[in-house]
Amino acid sequence: MLIRFAYKEFYSDKELEGLRKTTLESYELLFTDFMRWTEENELEHVSDITPRVLKSYLSYCKNERGNNPTSLNTKVKLFNVFFGFLVSEELLEDNPAKHIKKFKEDIRIQSFSDQEIKQMLSWLRRNRRRENDLHAVRNYSIVVTLLGTGLRVGELVSLRWSDIHLESGYMTVFGKTRRQETIPMTEKVAKELSYLKGFYESKFEKLSPYVFVNQQ
DNA sequence: AATCCATGGCCTGACCACTA
DNA sequence: TAGTGGTCAGGCCATGGATT
């Protein structure tokens, strides 16, 4: 079977499964590039793709494109899913990605120091006092909320007023891995959000369902 | 039998540079 | 300023062996 057709089958299967757009896009990105590369190397059938071929593509990504181990590992994972699918559909005997070892990666997590956080907050506070406009007020609330709850950016952005329970001091968020979770709020956060709400109400005729909005 | 723990598989969010 | 392509980084869950 041609790689192109196999990938089409695979992609529509994943679409049917209901995967997130971002996930589907990451398959698209990898396979668009991979199929371009296989064409250049005159490979067109899934049976042409041996572990050797995959390794050669990965070493191209490493050397020509400067991919680091984490990216290479992500690619191996995606290949694994794809070829695993072909095997389960009996379009291929063996999964060539199966036995590629993990690339060694260094993991370093950098976080802000207390000092940096204080600087950030004091700058934002001063800015809010000075400007007192939508952005200044909102931005301060955003940082206070992030610090006080540990929300992900995606969760913060999709936060609605109806998710926020000021009196009981908690919020519900729906974020990564499609899970709804209940997050406790510190008093500081609750106070800040209720201030923000008041600010919106004084500024706009109608309150947007979303907590953090732009001018529009 | 229950619990713990490491590992691999998979999904998805976030970041970054570049372009329009 | 928004959109996009490419890359990087979690985070959940099932599995299976080890330990209690």
mmCIF file with all atom_site columns, C-alpha atoms (C1' of nucleotides) in Angstrom, chain A residues 29 65 67-68 70-71 75 77 176 179, chain C residues 2 5-13:
data_model
loop_
_atom_site.group_PDB
_atom_site.id
_atom_site.type_symbol
_atom_site.label_atom_id
_atom_site.label_alt_id
_atom_site.label_comp_id
_atom_site.label_asym_id
_atom_site.label_entity_id
_atom_site.label_seq_id
_atom_site.pdbx_PDB_ins_code
_atom_site.Cartn_x
_atom_site.Cartn_y
_atom_site.Cartn_z
_atom_site.occupancy
_atom_site.B_iso_or_equiv
_atom_site.pdbx_formal_charge
_atom_site.auth_seq_id
_atom_site.auth_comp_id
_atom_site.auth_asym_id
_atom_site.auth_atom_id
_atom_site.pdbx_PDB_model_num
ATOM 1  C CA    . LEU A 1 29  ? 2.935   18.241 10.398 1.00 0.00 ? 29  LEU A CA    1
ATOM 2  C CA    . ARG A 1 65  ? 17.087  20.306 11.220 1.00 0.00 ? 65  ARG A CA    1
ATOM 3  C CA    . ASN A 1 67  ? 15.932  18.551 16.399 1.00 0.00 ? 67  ASN A CA    1
ATOM 4  C CA    . ASN A 1 68  ? 16.625  17.851 20.032 1.00 0.00 ? 68  ASN A CA    1
ATOM 5  C CA    . THR A 1 70  ? 12.489  15.493 22.948 1.00 0.00 ? 70  THR A CA    1
ATOM 6  C CA    . SER A 1 71  ? 11.340  16.267 19.436 1.00 0.00 ? 71  SER A CA    1
ATOM 7  C CA    . LYS A 1 75  ? 8.266   11.754 16.300 1.00 0.00 ? 75  LYS A CA    1
ATOM 8  C CA    . LYS A 1 77  ? 5.832   8.125  19.337 1.00 0.00 ? 77  LYS A CA    1
ATOM 9  C CA    . LYS A 1 176 ? -6.032  19.658 29.274 1.00 0.00 ? 176 LYS A CA    1
ATOM 10 C CA    . ARG A 1 179 ? -11.168 16.859 32.375 1.00 0.00 ? 179 ARG A CA    1
ATOM 11 C "C1'" . DA  C 2 2   ? -2.915  37.494 14.356 1.00 0.00 ? 2   DA  C "C1'" 1
ATOM 12 C "C1'" . DG  C 2 5   ? 4.599   25.839 10.939 1.00 0.00 ? 5   DG  C "C1'" 1
ATOM 13 C "C1'" . DG  C 2 6   ? 7.660   23.488 13.633 1.00 0.00 ? 6   DG  C "C1'" 1
ATOM 14 C "C1'" . DT  C 2 7   ? 9.275   22.097 18.010 1.00 0.00 ? 7   DT  C "C1'" 1
ATOM 15 C "C1'" . DC  C 2 8   ? 9.128   21.095 22.856 1.00 0.00 ? 8   DC  C "C1'" 1
ATOM 16 C "C1'" . DA  C 2 9   ? 6.984   19.507 27.173 1.00 0.00 ? 9   DA  C "C1'" 1
ATOM 17 C "C1'" . DG  C 2 10  ? 3.945   17.742 30.069 1.00 0.00 ? 10  DG  C "C1'" 1
ATOM 18 C "C1'" . DG  C 2 11  ? 0.248   14.621 32.018 1.00 0.00 ? 11  DG  C "C1'" 1
ATOM 19 C "C1'" . DC  C 2 12  ? -3.027  10.715 32.096 1.00 0.00 ? 12  DC  C "C1'" 1
ATOM 20 C "C1'" . DC  C 2 13  ? -3.563  5.910  31.972 1.00 0.00 ? 13  DC  C "C1'" 1
#
